[in-house]
Short mmCIF file of C-alpha atoms in Angstrom, two decimals:
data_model
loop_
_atom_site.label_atom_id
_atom_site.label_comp_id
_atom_site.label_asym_id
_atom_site.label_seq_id
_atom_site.Cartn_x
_atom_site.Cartn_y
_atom_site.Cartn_z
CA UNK A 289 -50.22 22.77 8.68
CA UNK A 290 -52.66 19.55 10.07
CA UNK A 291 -51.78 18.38 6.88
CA UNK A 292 -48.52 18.41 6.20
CA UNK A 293 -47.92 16.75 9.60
CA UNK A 294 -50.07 14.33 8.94
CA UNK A 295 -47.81 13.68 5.11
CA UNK A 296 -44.52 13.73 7.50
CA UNK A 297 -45.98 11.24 10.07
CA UNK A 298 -46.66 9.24 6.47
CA UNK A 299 -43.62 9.73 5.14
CA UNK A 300 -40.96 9.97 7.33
CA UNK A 301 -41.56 6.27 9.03
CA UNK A 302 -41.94 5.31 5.24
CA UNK A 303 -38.59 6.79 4.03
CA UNK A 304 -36.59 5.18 7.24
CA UNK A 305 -38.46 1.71 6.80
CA UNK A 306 -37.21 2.04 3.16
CA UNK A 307 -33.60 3.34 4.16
CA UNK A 308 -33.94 0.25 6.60
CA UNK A 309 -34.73 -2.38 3.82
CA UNK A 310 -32.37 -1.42 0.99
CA UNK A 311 -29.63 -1.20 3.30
CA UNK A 312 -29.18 -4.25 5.00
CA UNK A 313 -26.94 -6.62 5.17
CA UNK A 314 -27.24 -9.65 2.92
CA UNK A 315 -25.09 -12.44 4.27
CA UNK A 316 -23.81 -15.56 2.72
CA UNK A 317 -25.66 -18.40 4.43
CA UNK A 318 -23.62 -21.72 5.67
CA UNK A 319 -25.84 -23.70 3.30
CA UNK A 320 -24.66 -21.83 -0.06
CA UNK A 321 -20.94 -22.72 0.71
CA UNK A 322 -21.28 -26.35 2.31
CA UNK A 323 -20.43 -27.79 -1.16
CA UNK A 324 -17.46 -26.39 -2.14
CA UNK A 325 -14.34 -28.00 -1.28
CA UNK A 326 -11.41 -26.32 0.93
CA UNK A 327 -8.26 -26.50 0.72
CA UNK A 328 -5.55 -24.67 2.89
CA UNK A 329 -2.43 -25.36 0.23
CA UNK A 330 -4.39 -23.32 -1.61
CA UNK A 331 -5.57 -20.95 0.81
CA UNK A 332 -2.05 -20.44 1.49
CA UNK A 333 -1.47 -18.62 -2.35
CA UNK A 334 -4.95 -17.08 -2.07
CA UNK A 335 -3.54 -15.54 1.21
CA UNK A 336 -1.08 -14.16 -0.82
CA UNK A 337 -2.51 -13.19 -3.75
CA UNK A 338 -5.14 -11.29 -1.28
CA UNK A 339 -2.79 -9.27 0.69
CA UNK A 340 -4.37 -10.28 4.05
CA UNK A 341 -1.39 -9.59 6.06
CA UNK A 342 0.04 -6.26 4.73
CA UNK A 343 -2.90 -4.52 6.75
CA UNK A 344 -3.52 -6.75 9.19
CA UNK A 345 0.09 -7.77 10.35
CA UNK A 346 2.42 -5.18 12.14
CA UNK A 347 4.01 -2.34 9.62
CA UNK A 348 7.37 -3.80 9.83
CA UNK A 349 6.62 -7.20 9.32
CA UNK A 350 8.19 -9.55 7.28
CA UNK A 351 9.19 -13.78 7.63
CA UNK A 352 7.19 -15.50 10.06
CA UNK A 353 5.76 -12.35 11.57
CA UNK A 354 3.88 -11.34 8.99
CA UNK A 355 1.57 -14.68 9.42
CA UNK A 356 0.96 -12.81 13.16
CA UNK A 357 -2.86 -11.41 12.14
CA UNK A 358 -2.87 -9.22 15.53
CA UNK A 359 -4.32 -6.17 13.66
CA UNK A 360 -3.69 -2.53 15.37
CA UNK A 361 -2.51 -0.44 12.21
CA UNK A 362 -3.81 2.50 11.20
CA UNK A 363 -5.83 4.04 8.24
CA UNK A 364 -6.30 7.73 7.98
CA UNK A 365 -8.43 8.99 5.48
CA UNK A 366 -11.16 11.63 4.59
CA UNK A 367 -13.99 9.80 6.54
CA UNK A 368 -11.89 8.92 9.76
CA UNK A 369 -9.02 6.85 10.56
CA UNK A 370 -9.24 3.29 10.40
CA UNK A 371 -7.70 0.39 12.56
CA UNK A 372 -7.14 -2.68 11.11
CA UNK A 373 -8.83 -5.62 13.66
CA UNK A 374 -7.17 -8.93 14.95
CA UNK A 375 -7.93 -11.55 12.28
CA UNK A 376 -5.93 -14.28 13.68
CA UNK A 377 -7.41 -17.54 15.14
CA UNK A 378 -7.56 -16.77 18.16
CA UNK A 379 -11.06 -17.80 19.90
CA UNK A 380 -11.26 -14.54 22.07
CA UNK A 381 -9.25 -11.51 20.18
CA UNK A 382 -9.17 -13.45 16.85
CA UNK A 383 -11.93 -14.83 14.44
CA UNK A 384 -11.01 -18.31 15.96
CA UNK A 385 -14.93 -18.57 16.80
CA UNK A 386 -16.47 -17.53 13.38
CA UNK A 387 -18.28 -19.91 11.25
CA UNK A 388 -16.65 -20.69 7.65
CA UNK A 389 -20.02 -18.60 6.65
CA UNK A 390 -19.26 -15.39 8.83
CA UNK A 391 -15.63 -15.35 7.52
CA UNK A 392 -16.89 -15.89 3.52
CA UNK A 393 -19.58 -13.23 4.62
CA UNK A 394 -16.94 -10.73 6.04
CA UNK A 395 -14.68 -10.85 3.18
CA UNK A 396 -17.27 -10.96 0.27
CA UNK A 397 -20.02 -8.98 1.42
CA UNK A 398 -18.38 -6.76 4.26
CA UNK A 399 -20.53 -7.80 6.96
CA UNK A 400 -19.89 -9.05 10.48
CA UNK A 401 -21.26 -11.90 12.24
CA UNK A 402 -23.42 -9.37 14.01
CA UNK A 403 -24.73 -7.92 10.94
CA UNK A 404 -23.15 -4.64 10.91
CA UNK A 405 -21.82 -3.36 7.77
CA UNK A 406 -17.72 -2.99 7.24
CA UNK A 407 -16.18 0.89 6.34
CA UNK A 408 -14.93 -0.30 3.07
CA UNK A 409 -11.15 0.53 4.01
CA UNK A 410 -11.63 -3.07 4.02
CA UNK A 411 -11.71 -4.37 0.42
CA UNK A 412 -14.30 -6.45 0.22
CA UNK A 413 -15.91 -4.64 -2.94
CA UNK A 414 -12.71 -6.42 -4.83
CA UNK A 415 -13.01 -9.65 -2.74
CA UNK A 416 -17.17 -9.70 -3.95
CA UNK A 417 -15.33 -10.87 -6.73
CA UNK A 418 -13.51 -14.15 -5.72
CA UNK A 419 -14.33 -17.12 -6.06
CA UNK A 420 -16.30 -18.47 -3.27
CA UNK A 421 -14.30 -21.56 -2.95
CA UNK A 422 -10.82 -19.87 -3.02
CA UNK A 423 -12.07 -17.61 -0.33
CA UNK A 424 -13.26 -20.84 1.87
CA UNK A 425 -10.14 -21.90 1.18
CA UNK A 426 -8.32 -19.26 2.27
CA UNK A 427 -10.24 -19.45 5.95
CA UNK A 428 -9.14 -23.08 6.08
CA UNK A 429 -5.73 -21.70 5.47
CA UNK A 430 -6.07 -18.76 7.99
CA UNK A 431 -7.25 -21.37 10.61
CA UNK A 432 -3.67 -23.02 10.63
CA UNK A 433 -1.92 -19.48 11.40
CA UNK A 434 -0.81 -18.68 15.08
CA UNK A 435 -3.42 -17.14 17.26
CA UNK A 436 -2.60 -13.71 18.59
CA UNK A 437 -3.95 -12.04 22.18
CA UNK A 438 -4.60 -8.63 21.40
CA UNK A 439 -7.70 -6.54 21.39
CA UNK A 440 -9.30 -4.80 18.89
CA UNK A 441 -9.36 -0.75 19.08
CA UNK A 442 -12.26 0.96 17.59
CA UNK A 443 -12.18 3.18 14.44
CA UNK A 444 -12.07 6.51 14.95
CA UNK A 445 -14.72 7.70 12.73
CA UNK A 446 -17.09 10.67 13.26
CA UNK A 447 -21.02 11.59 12.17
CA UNK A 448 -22.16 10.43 10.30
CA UNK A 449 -20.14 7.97 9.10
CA UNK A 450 -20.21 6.08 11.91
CA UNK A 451 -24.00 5.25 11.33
CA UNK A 452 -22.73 1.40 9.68
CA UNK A 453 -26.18 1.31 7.47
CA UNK A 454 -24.98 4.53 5.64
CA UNK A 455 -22.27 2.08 4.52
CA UNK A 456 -25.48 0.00 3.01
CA UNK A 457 -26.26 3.22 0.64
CA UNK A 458 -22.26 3.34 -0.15
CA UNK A 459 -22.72 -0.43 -1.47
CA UNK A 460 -25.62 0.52 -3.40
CA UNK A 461 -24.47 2.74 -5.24
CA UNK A 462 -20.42 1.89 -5.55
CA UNK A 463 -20.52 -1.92 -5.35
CA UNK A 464 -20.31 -3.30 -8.98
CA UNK A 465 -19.67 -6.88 -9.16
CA UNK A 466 -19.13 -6.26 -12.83
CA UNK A 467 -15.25 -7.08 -14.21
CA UNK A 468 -14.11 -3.56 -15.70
CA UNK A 469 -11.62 -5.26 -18.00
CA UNK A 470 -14.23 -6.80 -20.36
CA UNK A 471 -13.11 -9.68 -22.51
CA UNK A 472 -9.65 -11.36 -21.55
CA UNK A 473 -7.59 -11.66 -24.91
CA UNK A 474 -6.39 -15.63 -23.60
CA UNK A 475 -6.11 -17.55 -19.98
CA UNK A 476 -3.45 -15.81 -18.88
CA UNK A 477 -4.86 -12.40 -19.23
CA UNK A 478 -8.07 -13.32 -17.78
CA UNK A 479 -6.05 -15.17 -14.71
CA UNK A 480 -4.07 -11.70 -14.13
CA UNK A 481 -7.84 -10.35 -13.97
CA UNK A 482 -8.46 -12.13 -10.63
CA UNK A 483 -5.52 -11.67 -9.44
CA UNK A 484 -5.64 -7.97 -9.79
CA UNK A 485 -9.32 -6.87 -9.71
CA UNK A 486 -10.16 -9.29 -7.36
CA UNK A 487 -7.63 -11.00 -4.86
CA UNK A 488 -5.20 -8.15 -5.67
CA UNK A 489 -7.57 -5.56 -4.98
CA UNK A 490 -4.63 -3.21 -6.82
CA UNK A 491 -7.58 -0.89 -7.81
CA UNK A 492 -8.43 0.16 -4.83
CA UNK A 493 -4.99 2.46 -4.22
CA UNK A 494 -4.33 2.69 -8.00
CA UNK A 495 -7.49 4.30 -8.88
CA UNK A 496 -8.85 7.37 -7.98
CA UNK A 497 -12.10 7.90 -5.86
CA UNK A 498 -15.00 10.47 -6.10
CA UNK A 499 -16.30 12.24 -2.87
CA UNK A 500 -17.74 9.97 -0.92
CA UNK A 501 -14.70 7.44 -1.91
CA UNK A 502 -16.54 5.19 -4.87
CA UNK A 503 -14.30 4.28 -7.31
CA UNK A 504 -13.95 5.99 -10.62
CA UNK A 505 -13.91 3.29 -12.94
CA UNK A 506 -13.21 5.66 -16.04
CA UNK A 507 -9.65 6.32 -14.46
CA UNK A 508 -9.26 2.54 -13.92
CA UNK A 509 -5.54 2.28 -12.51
CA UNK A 510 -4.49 5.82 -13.69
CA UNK A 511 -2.77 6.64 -10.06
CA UNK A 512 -4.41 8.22 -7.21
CA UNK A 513 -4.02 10.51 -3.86
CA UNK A 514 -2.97 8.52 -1.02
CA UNK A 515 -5.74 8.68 1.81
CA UNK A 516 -4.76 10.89 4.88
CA UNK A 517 -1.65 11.73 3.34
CA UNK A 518 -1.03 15.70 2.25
CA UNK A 519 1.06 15.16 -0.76
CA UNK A 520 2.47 12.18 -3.14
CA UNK A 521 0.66 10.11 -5.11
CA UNK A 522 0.06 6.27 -6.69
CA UNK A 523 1.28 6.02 -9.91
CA UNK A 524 -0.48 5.10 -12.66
CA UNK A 525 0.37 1.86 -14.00
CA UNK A 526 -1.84 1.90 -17.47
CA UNK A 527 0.79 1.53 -20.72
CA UNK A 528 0.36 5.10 -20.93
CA UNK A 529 1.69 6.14 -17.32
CA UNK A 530 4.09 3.00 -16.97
CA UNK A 531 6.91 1.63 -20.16
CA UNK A 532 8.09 -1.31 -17.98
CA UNK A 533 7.72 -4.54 -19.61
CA UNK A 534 5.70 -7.18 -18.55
CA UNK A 535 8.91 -9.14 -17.01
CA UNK A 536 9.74 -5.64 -15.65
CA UNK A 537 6.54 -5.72 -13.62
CA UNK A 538 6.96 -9.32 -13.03
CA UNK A 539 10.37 -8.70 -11.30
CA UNK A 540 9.33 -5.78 -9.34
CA UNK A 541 6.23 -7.97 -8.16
CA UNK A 542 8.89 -10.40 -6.92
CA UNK A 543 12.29 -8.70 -5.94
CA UNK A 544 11.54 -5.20 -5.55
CA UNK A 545 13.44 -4.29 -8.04
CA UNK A 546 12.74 -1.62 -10.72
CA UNK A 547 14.39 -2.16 -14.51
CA UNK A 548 16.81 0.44 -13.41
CA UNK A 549 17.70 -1.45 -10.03
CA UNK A 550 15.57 1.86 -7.54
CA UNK A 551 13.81 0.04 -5.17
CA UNK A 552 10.19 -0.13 -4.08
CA UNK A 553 9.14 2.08 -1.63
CA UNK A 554 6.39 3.41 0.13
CA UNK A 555 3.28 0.78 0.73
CA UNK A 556 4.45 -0.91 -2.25
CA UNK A 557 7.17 -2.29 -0.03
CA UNK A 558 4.55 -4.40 1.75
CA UNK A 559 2.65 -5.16 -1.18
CA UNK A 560 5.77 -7.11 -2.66
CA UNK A 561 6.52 -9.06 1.06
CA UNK A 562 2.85 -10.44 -0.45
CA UNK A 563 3.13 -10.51 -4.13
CA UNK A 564 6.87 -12.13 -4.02
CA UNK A 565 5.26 -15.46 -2.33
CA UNK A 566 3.09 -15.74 -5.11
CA UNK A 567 4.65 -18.25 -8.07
CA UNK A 568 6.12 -16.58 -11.42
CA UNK A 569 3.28 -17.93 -13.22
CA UNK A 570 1.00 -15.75 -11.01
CA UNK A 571 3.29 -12.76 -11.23
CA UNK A 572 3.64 -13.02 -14.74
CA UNK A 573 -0.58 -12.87 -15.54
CA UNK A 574 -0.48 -9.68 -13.25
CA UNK A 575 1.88 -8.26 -15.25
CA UNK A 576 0.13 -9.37 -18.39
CA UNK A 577 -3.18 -7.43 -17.28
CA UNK A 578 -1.65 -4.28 -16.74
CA UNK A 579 -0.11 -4.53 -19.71
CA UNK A 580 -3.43 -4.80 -21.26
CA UNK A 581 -4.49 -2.02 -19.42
CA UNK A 582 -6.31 0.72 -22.20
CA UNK B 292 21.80 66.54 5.75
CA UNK B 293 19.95 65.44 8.64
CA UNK B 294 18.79 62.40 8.59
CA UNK B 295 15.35 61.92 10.18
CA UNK B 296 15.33 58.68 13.16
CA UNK B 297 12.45 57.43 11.47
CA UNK B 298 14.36 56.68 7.96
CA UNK B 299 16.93 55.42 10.25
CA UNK B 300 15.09 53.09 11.89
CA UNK B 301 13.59 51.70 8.50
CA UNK B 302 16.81 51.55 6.84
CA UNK B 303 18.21 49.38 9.85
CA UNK B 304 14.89 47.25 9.54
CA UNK B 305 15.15 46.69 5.83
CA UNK B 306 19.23 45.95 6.38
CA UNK B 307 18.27 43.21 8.94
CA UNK B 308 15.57 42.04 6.44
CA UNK B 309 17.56 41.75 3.79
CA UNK B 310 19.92 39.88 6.06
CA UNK B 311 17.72 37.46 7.00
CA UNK B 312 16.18 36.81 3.65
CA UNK B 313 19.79 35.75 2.54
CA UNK B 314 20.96 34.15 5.72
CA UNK B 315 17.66 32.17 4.73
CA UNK B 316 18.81 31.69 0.97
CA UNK B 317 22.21 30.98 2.27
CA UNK B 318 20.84 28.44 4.52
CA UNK B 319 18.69 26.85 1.11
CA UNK B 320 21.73 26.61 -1.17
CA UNK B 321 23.33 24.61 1.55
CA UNK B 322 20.31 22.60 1.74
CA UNK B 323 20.08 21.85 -2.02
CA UNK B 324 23.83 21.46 -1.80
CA UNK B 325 23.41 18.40 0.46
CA UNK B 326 20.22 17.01 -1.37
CA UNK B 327 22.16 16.81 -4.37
CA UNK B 328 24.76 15.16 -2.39
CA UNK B 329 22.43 12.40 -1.44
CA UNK B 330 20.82 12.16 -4.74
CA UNK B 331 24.35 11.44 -5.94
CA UNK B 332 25.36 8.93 -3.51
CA UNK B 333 22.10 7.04 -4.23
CA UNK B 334 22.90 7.27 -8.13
CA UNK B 335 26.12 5.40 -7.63
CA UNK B 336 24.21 3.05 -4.94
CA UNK B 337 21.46 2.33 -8.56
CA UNK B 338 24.65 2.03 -11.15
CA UNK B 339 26.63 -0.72 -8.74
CA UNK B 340 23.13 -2.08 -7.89
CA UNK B 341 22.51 -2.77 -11.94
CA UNK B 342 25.93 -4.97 -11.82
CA UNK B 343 24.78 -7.15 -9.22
CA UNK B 344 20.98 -6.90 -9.85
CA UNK B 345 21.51 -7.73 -13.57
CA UNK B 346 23.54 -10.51 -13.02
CA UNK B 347 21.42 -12.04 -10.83
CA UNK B 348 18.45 -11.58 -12.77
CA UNK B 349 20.52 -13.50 -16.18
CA UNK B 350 20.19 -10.25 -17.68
CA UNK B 351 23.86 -9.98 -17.79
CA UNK B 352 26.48 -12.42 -17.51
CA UNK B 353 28.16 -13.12 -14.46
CA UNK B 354 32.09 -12.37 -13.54
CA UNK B 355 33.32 -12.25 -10.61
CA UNK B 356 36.02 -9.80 -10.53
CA UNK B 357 32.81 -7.03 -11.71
CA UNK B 358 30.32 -8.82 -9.40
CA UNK B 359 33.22 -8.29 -6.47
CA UNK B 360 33.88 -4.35 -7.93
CA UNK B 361 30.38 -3.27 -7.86
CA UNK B 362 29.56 -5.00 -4.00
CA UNK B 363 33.38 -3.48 -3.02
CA UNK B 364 32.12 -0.16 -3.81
CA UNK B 365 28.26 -0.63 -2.54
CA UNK B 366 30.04 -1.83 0.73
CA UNK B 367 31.86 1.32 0.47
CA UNK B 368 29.58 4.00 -0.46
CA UNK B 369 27.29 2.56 2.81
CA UNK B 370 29.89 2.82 5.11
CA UNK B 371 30.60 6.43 4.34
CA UNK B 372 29.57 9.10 7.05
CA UNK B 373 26.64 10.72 5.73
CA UNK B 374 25.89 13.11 7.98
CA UNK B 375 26.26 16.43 6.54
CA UNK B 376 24.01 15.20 3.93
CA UNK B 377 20.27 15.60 5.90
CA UNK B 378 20.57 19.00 7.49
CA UNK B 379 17.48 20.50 8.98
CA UNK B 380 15.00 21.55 6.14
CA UNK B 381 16.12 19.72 3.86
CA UNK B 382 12.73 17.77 3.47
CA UNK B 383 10.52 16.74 0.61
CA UNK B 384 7.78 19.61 2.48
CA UNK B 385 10.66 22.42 2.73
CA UNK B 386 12.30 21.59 -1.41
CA UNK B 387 10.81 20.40 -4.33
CA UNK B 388 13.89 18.82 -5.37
CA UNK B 389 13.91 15.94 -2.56
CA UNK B 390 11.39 12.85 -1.80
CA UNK B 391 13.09 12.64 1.60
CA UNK B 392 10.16 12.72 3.94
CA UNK B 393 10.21 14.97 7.17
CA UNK B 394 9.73 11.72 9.02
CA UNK B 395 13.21 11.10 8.68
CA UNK B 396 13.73 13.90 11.09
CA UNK B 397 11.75 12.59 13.13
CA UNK B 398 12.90 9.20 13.45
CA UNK B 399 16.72 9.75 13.09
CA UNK B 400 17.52 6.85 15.48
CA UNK B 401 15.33 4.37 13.50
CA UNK B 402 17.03 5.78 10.28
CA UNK B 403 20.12 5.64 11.60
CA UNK B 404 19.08 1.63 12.65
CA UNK B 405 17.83 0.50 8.77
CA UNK B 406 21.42 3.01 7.70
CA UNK B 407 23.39 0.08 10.07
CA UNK B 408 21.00 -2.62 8.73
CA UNK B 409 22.09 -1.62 5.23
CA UNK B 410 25.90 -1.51 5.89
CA UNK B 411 25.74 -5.28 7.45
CA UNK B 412 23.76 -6.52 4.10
CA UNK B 413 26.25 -4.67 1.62
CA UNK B 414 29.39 -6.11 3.94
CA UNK B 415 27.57 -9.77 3.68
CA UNK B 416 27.49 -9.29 -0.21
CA UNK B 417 31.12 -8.02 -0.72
CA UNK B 418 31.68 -11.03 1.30
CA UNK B 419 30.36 -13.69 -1.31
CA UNK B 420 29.67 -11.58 -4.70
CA UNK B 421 32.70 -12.66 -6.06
CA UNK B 422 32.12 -16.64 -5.19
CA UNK B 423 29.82 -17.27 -7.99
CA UNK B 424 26.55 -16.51 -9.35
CA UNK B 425 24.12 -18.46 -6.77
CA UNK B 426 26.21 -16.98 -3.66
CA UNK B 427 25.05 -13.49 -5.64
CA UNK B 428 21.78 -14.42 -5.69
CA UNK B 429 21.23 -15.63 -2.39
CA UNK B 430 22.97 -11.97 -0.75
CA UNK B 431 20.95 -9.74 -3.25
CA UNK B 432 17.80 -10.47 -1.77
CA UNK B 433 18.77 -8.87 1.90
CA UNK B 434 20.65 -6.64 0.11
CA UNK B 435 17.53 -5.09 -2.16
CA UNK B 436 15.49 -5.45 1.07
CA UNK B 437 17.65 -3.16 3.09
CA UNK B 438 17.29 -0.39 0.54
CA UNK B 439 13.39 -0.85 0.80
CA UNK B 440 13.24 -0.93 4.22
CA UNK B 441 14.01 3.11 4.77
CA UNK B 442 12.06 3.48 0.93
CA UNK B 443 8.94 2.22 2.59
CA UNK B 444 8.83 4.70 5.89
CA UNK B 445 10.77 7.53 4.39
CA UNK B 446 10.69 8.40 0.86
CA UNK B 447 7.50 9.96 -0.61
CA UNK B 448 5.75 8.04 -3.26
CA UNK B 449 5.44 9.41 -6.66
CA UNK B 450 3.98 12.90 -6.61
#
């Protein structure tokens, strides 16, 4: 009995001071990013290309409004519903006080100023991907947006996901910084590769997830429940699942429009208000990956 | 014969069961009825759509007297009083046949809202679809987004 206390008061301490060191945040220091140049004309198409304001402007938003960052939508899922924060410039509400370095950290790493991990609702597993000086780019752009006055709410998340350096064992073992379309055929394939794996982040409601909500990258962009949602589904957009032609895709990404003249619906709808301020070019290498798709 | 109360009784009960169960069938048939109704109203919305979509896309050439038919008869078709066509349980939870979410039950007065929203884009395209191809262009954009608008909040996603 003496002794197995004495192995716990050994081991437990041990085990938590191990938890402790594999799971902390690992930020990305002002000094790694001073020399890259940034550039808000093209922060503006990285803006785009990322998505930024179909979670974190209102639901209905489209023009001017959706450059309003206020935050306040919600995320249900499995683990807890989520509620997207106030990324405008604003000094108080905002990120108008963050460092270059705390922004690049949030969105490549998915930590906070504070050092707290992000619930990956947030997709910075496909943002780890970017390009370091698109992304510092894209806060110079972000910087020039209107500053909004509204509070953040807190997620409503329950034990024990609401212990953030769990979140440090979910980016051990999901975060791959790995491209999982290996070997771009020419330039514009391998552009439509950033654009969707990593800006894009089309994966992470195209694919499906395993329990604990870690991609399965075997199913790559076969379609997908929708979190918090009973029934319907994404589709698959592989060759297999989806006959539209490249231009097809390249069209819907822009108008809306399928080849037989439906509309987009569903999320998709706020996707496009995104992916239609992007150029054709753009469009056109997304559509070119996916057709590549296996 | 006498007849006992008790096999009364249950032949009463199964006689009010068995008019229920087809008051309740009744009620579905209706409900399919109208779901089929919609469907068909949104096919002829898709064929006019291809007309003006196609031409502005250069997939097809322009005219204007076809360019004016097919916004004529989207103008039309959106106008039309469609209010037999969502009865009560006639959701995409209550019929396999529908992607019409429940929300739209919910919401009638916002449906109702994008419904209006729709009209005013379609009467804006009838309005210039048959003054060349740019005027086309430039009204198929609201046009397509009006559609989306009530696709986005109220029809389930592929399932």
């Amino acid at each position: 009995m003496m002794r197995l206390l004495r192995a716990a008061l050994i081991l437990v301490p041990l085990g938590l001071a191990i938890f402790w060191w594999i799971t902390r945040p690992d930020p990305i220091l002002a000094a790694d990013i001073a020399a890259l140049p940034a550039d808000p004309e093209k922060g503006r198409a990285v803006f785009f290309a990322a998505g930024c304001a179909g979670c974190h402007a209102a639901p209905e938003a489209t023009g001017e409004d959706f450059l309003k960052l206020a935050g306040g939508r919600q995320f249900p899922s499995d683990f807890g519903t989520f509620i997207a924060p106030n990324i405008s410039p604003d000094p108080n509400f905002g990120i108008g006080k963050w460092t270059d370095a705390q922004i690049v950290t949030a969105i490549m790493k998915g930590v906070s100023p504070k050092g707290a991990h992000y619930y990956p609702a947030f997709p910075y597993g496909s943002y780890a991907k970017a390009d370091p000086a698109d992304i510092l780019s894209l806060v110079a752009y972000m910087r020039t947006l209107p500053p909004v006055a509204v509070a953040n709410q807190p997620h409503k998340v329950g034990f024990p996901f609401n212990i953030r350096r769990t979140l440090g064992v979910w980016k051990l073992l999901f975060q791959d910084e790995d491209w999982v379309m290996q070997d771009p055929e020419n330039e514009l394939q391998e552009r439509g590769r950033y654009l969707v794996e990593a800006l894009g982040h089309c994966a992470e409601c195209h694919t499906p997830r395993n329990i604990l909500g870690g991609l399965e990258k075997d199913s790559w962009m076969t379609g997908a429940p929708i979190p918090g949602k009973a029934s319907g589904k994404t589709p698959g957009i592989t060759p297999q699942k989806l006959d539209w032609t490249a231009a097809d895709i390249a069209e819907y990404l822009k108008s809306g429009f399928t080849p037989t003249f439906d509309t987009a619906g569903g999320e998709m709808v706020t996707v496009i208000e995104s992916t239609s301020r992007l150029t054709d070019e753009d469009r056109l290498a997304i559509a070119t990956y996916i057709k590549a798709l296996p | 014969m006498r007849i006992s109360p008790k096999l009364t009784v249950a032949g009463l009960l199964s006689f009010a069961l068995a008019g229920s169960v087809l008051a309740a069938s009744h009620a579905q048939m209706a409900n399919e009825a109208a779901i089929k109704a919609r469907q068909a109203h949104m096919s002829l919305y898709g064929f006019n759509m291809a007309t003006l979509g196609g031409m502005a896309q250069g997939k097809i050439e322009y005219n204007a007297d076809a360019a004016q038919a097919a916004a004529s008869n989207i103008a039309a078709l959106s106008a039309l009083n469609q209010s037999a066509y969502w009865p009560q349980g006639s959701d995409s939870e209550s019929s396999f046949d529908t992607a019409a979410l429940p929300a739209i039950w919910e919401n009638f007065s916002d449906v109702a809202a994008k419904g209006k929203a729709l009209n005013e884009a379609a009467v804006a395209m009838e309005a210039v679809a048959g003054n060349g191809l740019e005027a086309l262009q430039g009204a198929i954009r609201p046009l397509g987004g009006a559609c989306g608008a009530c696709h986005k909040t109220y029809r389930k996603p592929d399932s």
